[in-house]
Short mmCIF file of C-alpha atoms in Angstrom, two decimals:
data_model
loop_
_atom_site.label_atom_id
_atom_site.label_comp_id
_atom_site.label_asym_id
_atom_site.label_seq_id
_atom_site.Cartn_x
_atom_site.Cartn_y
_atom_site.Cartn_z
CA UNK A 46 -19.91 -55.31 -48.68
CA UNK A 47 -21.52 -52.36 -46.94
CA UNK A 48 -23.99 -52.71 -44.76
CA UNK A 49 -25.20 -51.20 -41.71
CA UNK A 50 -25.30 -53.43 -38.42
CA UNK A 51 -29.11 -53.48 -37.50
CA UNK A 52 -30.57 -51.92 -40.32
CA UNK A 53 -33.55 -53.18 -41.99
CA UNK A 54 -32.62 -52.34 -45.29
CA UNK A 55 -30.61 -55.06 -47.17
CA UNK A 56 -29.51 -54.44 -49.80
CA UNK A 57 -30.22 -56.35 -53.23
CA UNK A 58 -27.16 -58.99 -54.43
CA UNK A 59 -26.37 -59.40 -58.44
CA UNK A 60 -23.41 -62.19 -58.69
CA UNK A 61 -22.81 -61.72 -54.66
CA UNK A 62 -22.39 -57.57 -55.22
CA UNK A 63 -24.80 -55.50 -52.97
CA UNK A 64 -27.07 -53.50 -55.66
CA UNK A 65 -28.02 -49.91 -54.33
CA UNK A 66 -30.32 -47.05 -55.58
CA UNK A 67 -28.19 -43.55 -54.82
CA UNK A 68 -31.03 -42.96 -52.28
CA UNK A 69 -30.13 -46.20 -50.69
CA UNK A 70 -26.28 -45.81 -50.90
CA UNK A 71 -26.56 -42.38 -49.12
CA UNK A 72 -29.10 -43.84 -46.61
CA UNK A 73 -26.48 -46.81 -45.62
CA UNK A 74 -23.40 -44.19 -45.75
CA UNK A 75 -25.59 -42.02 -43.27
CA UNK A 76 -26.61 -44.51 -41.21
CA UNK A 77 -22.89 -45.68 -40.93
CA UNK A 78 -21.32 -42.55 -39.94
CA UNK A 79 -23.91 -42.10 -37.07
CA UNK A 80 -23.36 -45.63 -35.35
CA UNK A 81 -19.49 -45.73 -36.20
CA UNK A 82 -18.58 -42.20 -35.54
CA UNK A 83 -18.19 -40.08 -32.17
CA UNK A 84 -21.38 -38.03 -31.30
CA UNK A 85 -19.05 -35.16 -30.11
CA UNK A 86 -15.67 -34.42 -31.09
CA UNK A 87 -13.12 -31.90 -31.28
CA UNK A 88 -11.94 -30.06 -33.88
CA UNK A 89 -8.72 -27.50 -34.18
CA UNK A 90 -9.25 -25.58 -37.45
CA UNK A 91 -8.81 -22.15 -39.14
CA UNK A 92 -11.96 -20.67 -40.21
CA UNK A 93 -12.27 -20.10 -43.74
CA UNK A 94 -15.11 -17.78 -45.90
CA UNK A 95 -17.46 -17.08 -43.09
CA UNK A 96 -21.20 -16.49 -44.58
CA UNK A 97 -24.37 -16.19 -42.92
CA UNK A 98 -27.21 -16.93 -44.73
CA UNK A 99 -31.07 -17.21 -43.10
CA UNK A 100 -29.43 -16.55 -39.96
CA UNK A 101 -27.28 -19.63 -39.79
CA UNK A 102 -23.28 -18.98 -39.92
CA UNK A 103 -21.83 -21.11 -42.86
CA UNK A 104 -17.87 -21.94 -42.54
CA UNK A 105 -14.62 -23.67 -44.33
CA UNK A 106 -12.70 -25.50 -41.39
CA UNK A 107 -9.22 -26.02 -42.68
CA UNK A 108 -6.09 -26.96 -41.22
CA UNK A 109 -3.65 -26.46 -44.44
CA UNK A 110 -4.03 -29.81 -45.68
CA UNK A 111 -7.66 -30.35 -45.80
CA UNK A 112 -11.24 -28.98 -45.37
CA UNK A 113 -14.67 -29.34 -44.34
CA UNK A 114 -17.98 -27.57 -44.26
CA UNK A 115 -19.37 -26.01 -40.67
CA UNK A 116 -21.99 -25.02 -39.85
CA UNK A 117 -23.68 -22.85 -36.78
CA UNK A 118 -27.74 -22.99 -36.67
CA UNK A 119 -28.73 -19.66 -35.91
CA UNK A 120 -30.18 -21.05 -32.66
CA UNK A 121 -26.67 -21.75 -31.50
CA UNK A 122 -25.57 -18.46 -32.77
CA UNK A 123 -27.27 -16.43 -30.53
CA UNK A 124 -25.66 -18.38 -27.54
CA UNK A 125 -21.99 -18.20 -28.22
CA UNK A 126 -19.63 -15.74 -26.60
CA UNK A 127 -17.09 -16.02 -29.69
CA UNK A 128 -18.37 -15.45 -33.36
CA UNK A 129 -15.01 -16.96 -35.60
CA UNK A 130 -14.33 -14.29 -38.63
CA UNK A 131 -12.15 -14.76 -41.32
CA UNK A 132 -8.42 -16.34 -40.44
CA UNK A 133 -9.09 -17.06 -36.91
CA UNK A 134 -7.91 -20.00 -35.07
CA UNK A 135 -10.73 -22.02 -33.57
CA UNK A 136 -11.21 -25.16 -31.37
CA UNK A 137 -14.88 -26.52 -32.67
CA UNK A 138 -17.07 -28.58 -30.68
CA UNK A 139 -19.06 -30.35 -33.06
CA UNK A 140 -20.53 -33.24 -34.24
CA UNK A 141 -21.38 -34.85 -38.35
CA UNK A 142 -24.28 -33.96 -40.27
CA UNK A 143 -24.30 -36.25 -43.24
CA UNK A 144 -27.37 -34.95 -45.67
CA UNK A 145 -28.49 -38.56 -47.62
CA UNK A 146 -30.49 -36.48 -49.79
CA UNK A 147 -27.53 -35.38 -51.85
CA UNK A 148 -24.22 -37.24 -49.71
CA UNK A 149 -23.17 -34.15 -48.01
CA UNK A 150 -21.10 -34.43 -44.79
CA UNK A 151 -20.68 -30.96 -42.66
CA UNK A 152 -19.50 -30.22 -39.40
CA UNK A 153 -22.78 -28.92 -36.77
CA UNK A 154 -20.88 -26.14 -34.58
CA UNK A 155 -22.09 -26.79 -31.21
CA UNK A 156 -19.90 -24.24 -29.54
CA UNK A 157 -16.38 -22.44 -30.65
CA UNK A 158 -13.11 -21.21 -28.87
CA UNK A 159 -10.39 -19.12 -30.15
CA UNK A 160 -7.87 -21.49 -30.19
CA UNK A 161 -4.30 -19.45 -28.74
CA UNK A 162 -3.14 -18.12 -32.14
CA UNK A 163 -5.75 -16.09 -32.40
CA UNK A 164 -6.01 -14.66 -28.41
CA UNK A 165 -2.33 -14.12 -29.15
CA UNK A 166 -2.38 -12.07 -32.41
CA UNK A 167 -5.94 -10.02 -30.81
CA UNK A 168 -3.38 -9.40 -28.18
CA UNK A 169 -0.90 -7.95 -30.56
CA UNK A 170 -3.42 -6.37 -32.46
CA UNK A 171 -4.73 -4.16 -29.90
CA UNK A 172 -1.16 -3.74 -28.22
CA UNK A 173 -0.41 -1.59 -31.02
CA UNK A 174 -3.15 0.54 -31.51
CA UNK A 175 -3.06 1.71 -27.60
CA UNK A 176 1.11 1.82 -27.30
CA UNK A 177 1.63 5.00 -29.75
CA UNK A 178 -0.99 6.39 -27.82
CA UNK A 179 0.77 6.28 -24.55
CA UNK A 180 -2.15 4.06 -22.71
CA UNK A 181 0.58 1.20 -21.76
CA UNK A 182 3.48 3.83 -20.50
CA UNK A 183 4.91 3.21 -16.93
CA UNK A 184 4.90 7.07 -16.20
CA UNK A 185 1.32 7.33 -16.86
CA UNK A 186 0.62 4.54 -13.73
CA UNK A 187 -0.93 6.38 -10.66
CA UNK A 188 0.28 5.34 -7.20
CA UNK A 189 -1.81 3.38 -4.72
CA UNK A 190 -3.68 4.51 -1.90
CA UNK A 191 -1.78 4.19 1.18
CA UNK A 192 -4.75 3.47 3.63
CA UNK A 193 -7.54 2.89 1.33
CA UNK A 194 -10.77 3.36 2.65
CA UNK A 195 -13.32 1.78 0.03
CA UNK A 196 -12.36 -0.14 -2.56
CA UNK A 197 -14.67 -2.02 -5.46
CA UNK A 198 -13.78 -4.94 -6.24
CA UNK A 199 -15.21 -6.23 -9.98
CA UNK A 200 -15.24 -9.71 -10.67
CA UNK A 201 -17.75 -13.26 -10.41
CA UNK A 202 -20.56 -13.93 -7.80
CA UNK A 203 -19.70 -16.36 -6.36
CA UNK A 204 -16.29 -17.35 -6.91
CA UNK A 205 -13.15 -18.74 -5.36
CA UNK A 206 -11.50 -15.81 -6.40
CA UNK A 207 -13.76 -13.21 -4.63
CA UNK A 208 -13.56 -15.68 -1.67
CA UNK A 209 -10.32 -15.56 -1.07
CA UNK A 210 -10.14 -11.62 -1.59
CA UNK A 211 -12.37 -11.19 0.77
CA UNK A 212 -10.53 -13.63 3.24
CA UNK A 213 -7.36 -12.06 2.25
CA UNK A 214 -8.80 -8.21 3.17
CA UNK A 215 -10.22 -9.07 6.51
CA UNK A 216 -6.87 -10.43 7.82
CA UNK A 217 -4.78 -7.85 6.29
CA UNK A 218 -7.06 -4.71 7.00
CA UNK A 219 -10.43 -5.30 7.83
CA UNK A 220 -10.57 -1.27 8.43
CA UNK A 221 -11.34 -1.30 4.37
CA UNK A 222 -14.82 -1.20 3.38
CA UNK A 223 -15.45 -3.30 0.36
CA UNK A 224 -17.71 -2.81 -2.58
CA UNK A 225 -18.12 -5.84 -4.40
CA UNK A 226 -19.50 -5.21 -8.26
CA UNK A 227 -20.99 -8.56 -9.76
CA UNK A 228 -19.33 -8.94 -13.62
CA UNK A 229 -19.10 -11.85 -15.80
CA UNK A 230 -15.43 -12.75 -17.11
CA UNK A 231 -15.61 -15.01 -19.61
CA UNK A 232 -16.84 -14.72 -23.18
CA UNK A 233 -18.39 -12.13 -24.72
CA UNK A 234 -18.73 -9.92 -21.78
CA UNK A 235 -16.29 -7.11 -22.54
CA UNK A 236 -19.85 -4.65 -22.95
CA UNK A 237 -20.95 -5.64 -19.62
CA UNK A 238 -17.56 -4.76 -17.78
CA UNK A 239 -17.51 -1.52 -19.39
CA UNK A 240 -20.77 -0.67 -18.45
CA UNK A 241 -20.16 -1.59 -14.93
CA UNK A 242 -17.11 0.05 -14.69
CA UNK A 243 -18.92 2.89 -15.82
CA UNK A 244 -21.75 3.22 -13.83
CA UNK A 245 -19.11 2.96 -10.90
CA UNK A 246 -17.78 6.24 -12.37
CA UNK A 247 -21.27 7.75 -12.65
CA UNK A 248 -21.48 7.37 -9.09
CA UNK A 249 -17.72 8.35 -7.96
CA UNK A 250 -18.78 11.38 -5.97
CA UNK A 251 -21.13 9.46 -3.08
CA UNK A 252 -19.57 6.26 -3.07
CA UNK A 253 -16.64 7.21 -2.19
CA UNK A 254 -14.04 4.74 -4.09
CA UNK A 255 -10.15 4.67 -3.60
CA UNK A 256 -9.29 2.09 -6.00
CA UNK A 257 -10.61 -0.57 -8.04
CA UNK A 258 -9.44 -4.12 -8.45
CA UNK A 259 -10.49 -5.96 -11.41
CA UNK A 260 -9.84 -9.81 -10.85
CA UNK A 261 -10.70 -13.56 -12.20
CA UNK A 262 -9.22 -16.52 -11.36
CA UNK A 263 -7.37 -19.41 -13.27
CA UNK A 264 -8.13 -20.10 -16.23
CA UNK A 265 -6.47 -20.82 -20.24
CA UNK A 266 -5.36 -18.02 -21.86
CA UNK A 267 -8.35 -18.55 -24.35
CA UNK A 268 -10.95 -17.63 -21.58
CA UNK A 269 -9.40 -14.29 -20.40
CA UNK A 270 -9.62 -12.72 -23.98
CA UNK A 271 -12.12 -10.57 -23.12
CA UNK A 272 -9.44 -8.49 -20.80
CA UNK A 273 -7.75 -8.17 -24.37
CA UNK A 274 -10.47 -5.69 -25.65
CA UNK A 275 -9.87 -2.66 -26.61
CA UNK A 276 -13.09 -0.82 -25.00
CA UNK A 277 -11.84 -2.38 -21.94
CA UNK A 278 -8.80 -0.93 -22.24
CA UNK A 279 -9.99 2.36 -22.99
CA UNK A 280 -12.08 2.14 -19.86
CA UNK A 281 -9.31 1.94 -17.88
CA UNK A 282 -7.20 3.96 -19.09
CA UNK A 283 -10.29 6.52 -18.51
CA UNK A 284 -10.89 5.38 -14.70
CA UNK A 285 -10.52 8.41 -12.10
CA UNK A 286 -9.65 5.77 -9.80
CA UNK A 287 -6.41 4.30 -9.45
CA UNK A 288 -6.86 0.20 -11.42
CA UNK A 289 -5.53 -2.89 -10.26
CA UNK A 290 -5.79 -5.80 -12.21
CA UNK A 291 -5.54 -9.39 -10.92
CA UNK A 292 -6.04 -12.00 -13.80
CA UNK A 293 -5.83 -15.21 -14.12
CA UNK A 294 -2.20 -16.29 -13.08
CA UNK A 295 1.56 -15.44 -13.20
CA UNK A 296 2.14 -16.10 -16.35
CA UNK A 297 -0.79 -14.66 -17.69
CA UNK A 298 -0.55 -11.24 -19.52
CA UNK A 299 -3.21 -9.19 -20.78
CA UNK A 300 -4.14 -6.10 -22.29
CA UNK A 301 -5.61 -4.65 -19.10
CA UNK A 302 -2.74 -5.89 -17.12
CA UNK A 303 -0.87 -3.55 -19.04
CA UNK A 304 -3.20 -0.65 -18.90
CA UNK A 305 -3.95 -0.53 -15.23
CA UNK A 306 -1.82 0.70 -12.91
CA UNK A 307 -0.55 -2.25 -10.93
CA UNK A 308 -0.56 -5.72 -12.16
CA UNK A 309 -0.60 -8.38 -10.08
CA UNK A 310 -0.34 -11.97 -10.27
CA UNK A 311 -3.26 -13.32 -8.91
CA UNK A 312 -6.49 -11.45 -7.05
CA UNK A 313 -5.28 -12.61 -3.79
CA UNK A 314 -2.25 -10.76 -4.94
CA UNK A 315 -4.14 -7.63 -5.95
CA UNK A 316 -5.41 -7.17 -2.48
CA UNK A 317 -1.69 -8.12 -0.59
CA UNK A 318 -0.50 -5.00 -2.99
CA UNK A 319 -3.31 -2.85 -2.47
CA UNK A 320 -4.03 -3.60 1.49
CA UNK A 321 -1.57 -2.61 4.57
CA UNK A 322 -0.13 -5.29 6.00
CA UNK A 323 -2.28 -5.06 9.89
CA UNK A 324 0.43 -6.98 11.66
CA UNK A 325 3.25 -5.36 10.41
CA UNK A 326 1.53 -2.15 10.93
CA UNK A 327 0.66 -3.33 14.92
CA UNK A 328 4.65 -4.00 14.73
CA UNK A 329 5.35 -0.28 13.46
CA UNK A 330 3.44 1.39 15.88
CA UNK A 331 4.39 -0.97 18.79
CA UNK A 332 7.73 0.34 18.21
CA UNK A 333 7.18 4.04 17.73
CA UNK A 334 5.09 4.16 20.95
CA UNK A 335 8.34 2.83 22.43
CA UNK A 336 10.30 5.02 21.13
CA UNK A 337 7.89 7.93 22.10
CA UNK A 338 7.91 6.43 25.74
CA UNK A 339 11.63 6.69 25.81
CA UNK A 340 11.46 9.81 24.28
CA UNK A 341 9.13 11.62 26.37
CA UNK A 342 10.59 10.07 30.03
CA UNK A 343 14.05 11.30 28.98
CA UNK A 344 12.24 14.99 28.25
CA UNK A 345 10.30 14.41 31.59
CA UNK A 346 13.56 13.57 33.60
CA UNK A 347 15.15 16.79 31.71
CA UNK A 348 12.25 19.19 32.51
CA UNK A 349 12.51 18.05 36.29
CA UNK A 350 16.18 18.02 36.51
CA UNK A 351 15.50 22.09 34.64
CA UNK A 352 12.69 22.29 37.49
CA UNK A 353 14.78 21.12 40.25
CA UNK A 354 17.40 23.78 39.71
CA UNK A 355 14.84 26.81 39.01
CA UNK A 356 13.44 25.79 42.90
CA UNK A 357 17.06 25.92 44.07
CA UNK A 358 17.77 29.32 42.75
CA UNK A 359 14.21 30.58 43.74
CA UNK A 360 14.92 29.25 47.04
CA UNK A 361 18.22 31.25 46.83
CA UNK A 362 16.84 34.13 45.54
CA UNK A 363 13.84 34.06 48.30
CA UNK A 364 13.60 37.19 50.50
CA UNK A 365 13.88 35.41 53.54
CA UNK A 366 16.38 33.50 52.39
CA UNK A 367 18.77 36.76 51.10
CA UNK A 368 17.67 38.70 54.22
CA UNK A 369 19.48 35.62 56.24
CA UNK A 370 22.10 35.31 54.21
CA UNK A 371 22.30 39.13 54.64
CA UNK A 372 22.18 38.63 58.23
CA UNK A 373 24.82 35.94 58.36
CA UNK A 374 27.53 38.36 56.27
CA UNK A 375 26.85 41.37 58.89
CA UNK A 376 27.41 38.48 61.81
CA UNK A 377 30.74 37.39 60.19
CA UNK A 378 31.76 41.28 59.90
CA UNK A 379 31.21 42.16 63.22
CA UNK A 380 32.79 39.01 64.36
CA UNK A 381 35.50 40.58 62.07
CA UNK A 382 35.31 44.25 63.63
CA UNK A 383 35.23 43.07 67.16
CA UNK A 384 38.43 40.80 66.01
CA UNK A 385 40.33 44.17 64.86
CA UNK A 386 38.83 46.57 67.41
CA UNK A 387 41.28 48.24 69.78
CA UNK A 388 38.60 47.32 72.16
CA UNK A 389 39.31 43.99 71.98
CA UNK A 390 43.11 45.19 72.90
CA UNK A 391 41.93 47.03 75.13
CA UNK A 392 40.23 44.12 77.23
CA UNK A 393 43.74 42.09 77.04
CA UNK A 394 45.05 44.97 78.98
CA UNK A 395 46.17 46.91 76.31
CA UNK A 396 46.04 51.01 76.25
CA UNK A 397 45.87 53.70 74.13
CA UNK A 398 47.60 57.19 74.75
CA UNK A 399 46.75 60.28 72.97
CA UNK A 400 48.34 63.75 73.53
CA UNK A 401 46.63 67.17 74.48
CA UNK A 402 45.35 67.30 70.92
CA UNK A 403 43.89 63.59 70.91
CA UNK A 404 46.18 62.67 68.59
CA UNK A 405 47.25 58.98 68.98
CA UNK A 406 50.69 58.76 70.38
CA UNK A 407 52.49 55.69 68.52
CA UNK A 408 56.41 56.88 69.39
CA UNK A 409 58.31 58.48 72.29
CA UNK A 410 58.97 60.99 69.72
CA UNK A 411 55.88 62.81 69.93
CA UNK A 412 56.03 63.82 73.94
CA UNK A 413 58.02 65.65 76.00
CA UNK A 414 58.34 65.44 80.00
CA UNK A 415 56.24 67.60 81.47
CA UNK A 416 53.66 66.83 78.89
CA UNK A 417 49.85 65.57 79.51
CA UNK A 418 48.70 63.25 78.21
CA UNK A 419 45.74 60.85 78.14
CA UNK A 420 45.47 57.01 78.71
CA UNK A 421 42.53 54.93 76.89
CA UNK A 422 41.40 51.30 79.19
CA UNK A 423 38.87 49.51 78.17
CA UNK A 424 36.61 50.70 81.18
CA UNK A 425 37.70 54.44 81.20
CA UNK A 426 40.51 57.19 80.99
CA UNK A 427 43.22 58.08 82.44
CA UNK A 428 45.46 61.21 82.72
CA UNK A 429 48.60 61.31 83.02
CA UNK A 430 52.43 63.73 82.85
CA UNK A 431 55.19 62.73 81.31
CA UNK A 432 58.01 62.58 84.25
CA UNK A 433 60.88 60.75 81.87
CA UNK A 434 61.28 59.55 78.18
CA UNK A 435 63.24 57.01 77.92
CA UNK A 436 63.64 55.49 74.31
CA UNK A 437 64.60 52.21 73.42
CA UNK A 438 68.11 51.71 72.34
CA UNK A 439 68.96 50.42 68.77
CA UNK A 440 68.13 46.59 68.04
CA UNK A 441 70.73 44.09 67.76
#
């Protein structure tokens, strides 16, 4: 027997069967389903035969063994991010319309997903229109500012993830000025990051960007498909501004992640690759003013060691000094002559005889007796005659 808990309807009874009019059947069926089903529910589907029609999107929700009508009021319409086309993969939130009027049960779309499938294959899709175009090759990726000055930073207000970037920069290298660009990342926004992106660009020559991080947190892989469009990627590509992307997490690839020129894991991530490292750069120059130290008191020690040695040799090569040194040499000669004068002989009681002539007489030889000659003393002279020769006989 059907019958609806609570209603007021009963219906009639012919030999204990409930008797219905088709208006009364649908009413009970309708009131049924709303009291015995969910209000809200889940749905994983493929859309089938999109239509709109007045506005409102009509839909075939199918999963390859069944189907069912959906349907999205034009109201709702205008609110999602994601509009399903034909083939996609979908995750519905919905709930039952059941029209009594003519016992017709469709699915209300209260808000849509792409389920993974369908991120996946956009993925793919777009992949290869950009590869033959070179827009994912490794030899197109720029380098990264060493010491970045300013750097914009694109991603939600406020946000964990723009928290910790921020946390991350000041105790890395606070020296950085950051520009922090307000952007929605999830659902249809791919318009809106363009467009900021590209006012940034419209700007480049007074704001004076290095680099720019694009970065959301955690999240499925459904809600980062907007960094799978292809605009987006195009934008990048475009950037005059070295890109770094940090989306979602690890494991999470997307199409800008491929396009930018660094991909990191996370945004915290983005800003360890893109920011020195202040401590280890304290570290670095700690050491090279040591070794600059060292360096310049062994080229001090040098120079006065150099300077010590020039004074020496000036001091050498000092008038005063060569005039005494002078001095001292003519000392040790005359000390010399006076050594080897015959004067000095002379004193000892030595003479010197000369003949007539004045020629020095050295042998017995050179007189004869009668002969004068002349004695030398070291107070005067003497003359003399030879009386006698007499030589000295042969040595032993």
């Amino acid at each position: 027997m059907l019958t609806v808990p609570g209603s007021s309807a009963s219906p009639r009874q012919h030999d204990g069967i409930p008797r219905y009019t088709v208006a009364e059947l649908n009413q009970a069926i309708g009131a049924l389903l709303e009291r015995g089903f969910a209000p809200r529910f889940l749905l994983e589907a493929t859309v089938g035969r999109p239509q709109q029609k007045k506005g409102h999107l009509w839909l075939t929700l199918v999963d390859g063994q069944a189907s069912i009508q959906g349907v999205i009021w034009s109201s709702q319409l205008q609110k999602l991010s994601f509009v399903p086309q034909e083939g996609d993969g979908v995750v519905v939130v919905g709930k039952l319309n059941f029209w009594a009027a003519r016992a017709s049960l469709t699915v209300q779309v209260l808000d849509v997903r792409p389920s993974l499938t369908t991120v996946l294959r956009q993925f793919e899709q777009v992949r290869s229109r950009l590869e033959p175009e070179g827009l994912l090759d490794p030899e197109r990726k720029r380098p990264l500012p060493r010491w970045p000055r300013r750097i914009a930073l694109l991603t939600s207000v406020p946000s964990a993830a723009l928290a910790d970037m921020l946390r991350t920069a000041r105790e890395r290298w606070p020296a950085t000025d950051l520009l922090v660009v307000p952007i929605p990342v999830q659902g249809n926004v791919e318009a809106q990051i363009v467009a900021a992106i590209e006012s940034l660009g419209a700007q480049a020559d007074h704001l004076g960007i290095e680099a720019l991080v694009l970065a959301r947190g955690g999240g499925s892989r459904e809600d980062l498909a907007v960094f799978d469009g292809e605009s987006l990627a195009r934008c990048l590509a475009a950037c005059r501004w070295p890109v770094i992307c940090g989306i979602g997490h690890e494991d999470d690839v997307t199409i800008a992640d491929l396009v930018a020129d660094y991909r990191a894991a996370t945004p915290t991530a983005a800003l360890v690759a893109l920011l020195p490292d202040r401590s280890q750069v304290i570290r670095a120059l700690e050491q090279e003013r040591g070794h600059l130290q060292r360096t310049l008191a062994l080229r001090v020690a040098s120079a006065r060691q150099r300077l010590s040695a020039r004074q020496e040799q000036l001091h050498l090569l000092h008038p005063a000094g060569l005039l005494n040194q002078r001095r001292q040499w003519l000392d040790q000669r005359r000390q010399l002559l006076q050594a080897l004068s015959p004067r000095h002989l002379l004193a000892r009681g030595f003479s010197l005889l000369r003949d007539g002539d004045g020629r020095l007489l050295r042998s017995v030889s050179q007189v004869r007796p009668g002969a004068g000659i002349t004695a030398e003393l070291a107070d005067g002279r003497v003359n003399l005659q030879v009386q006698a020769i007499e030589p000295d006989g042969p040595g032993p």
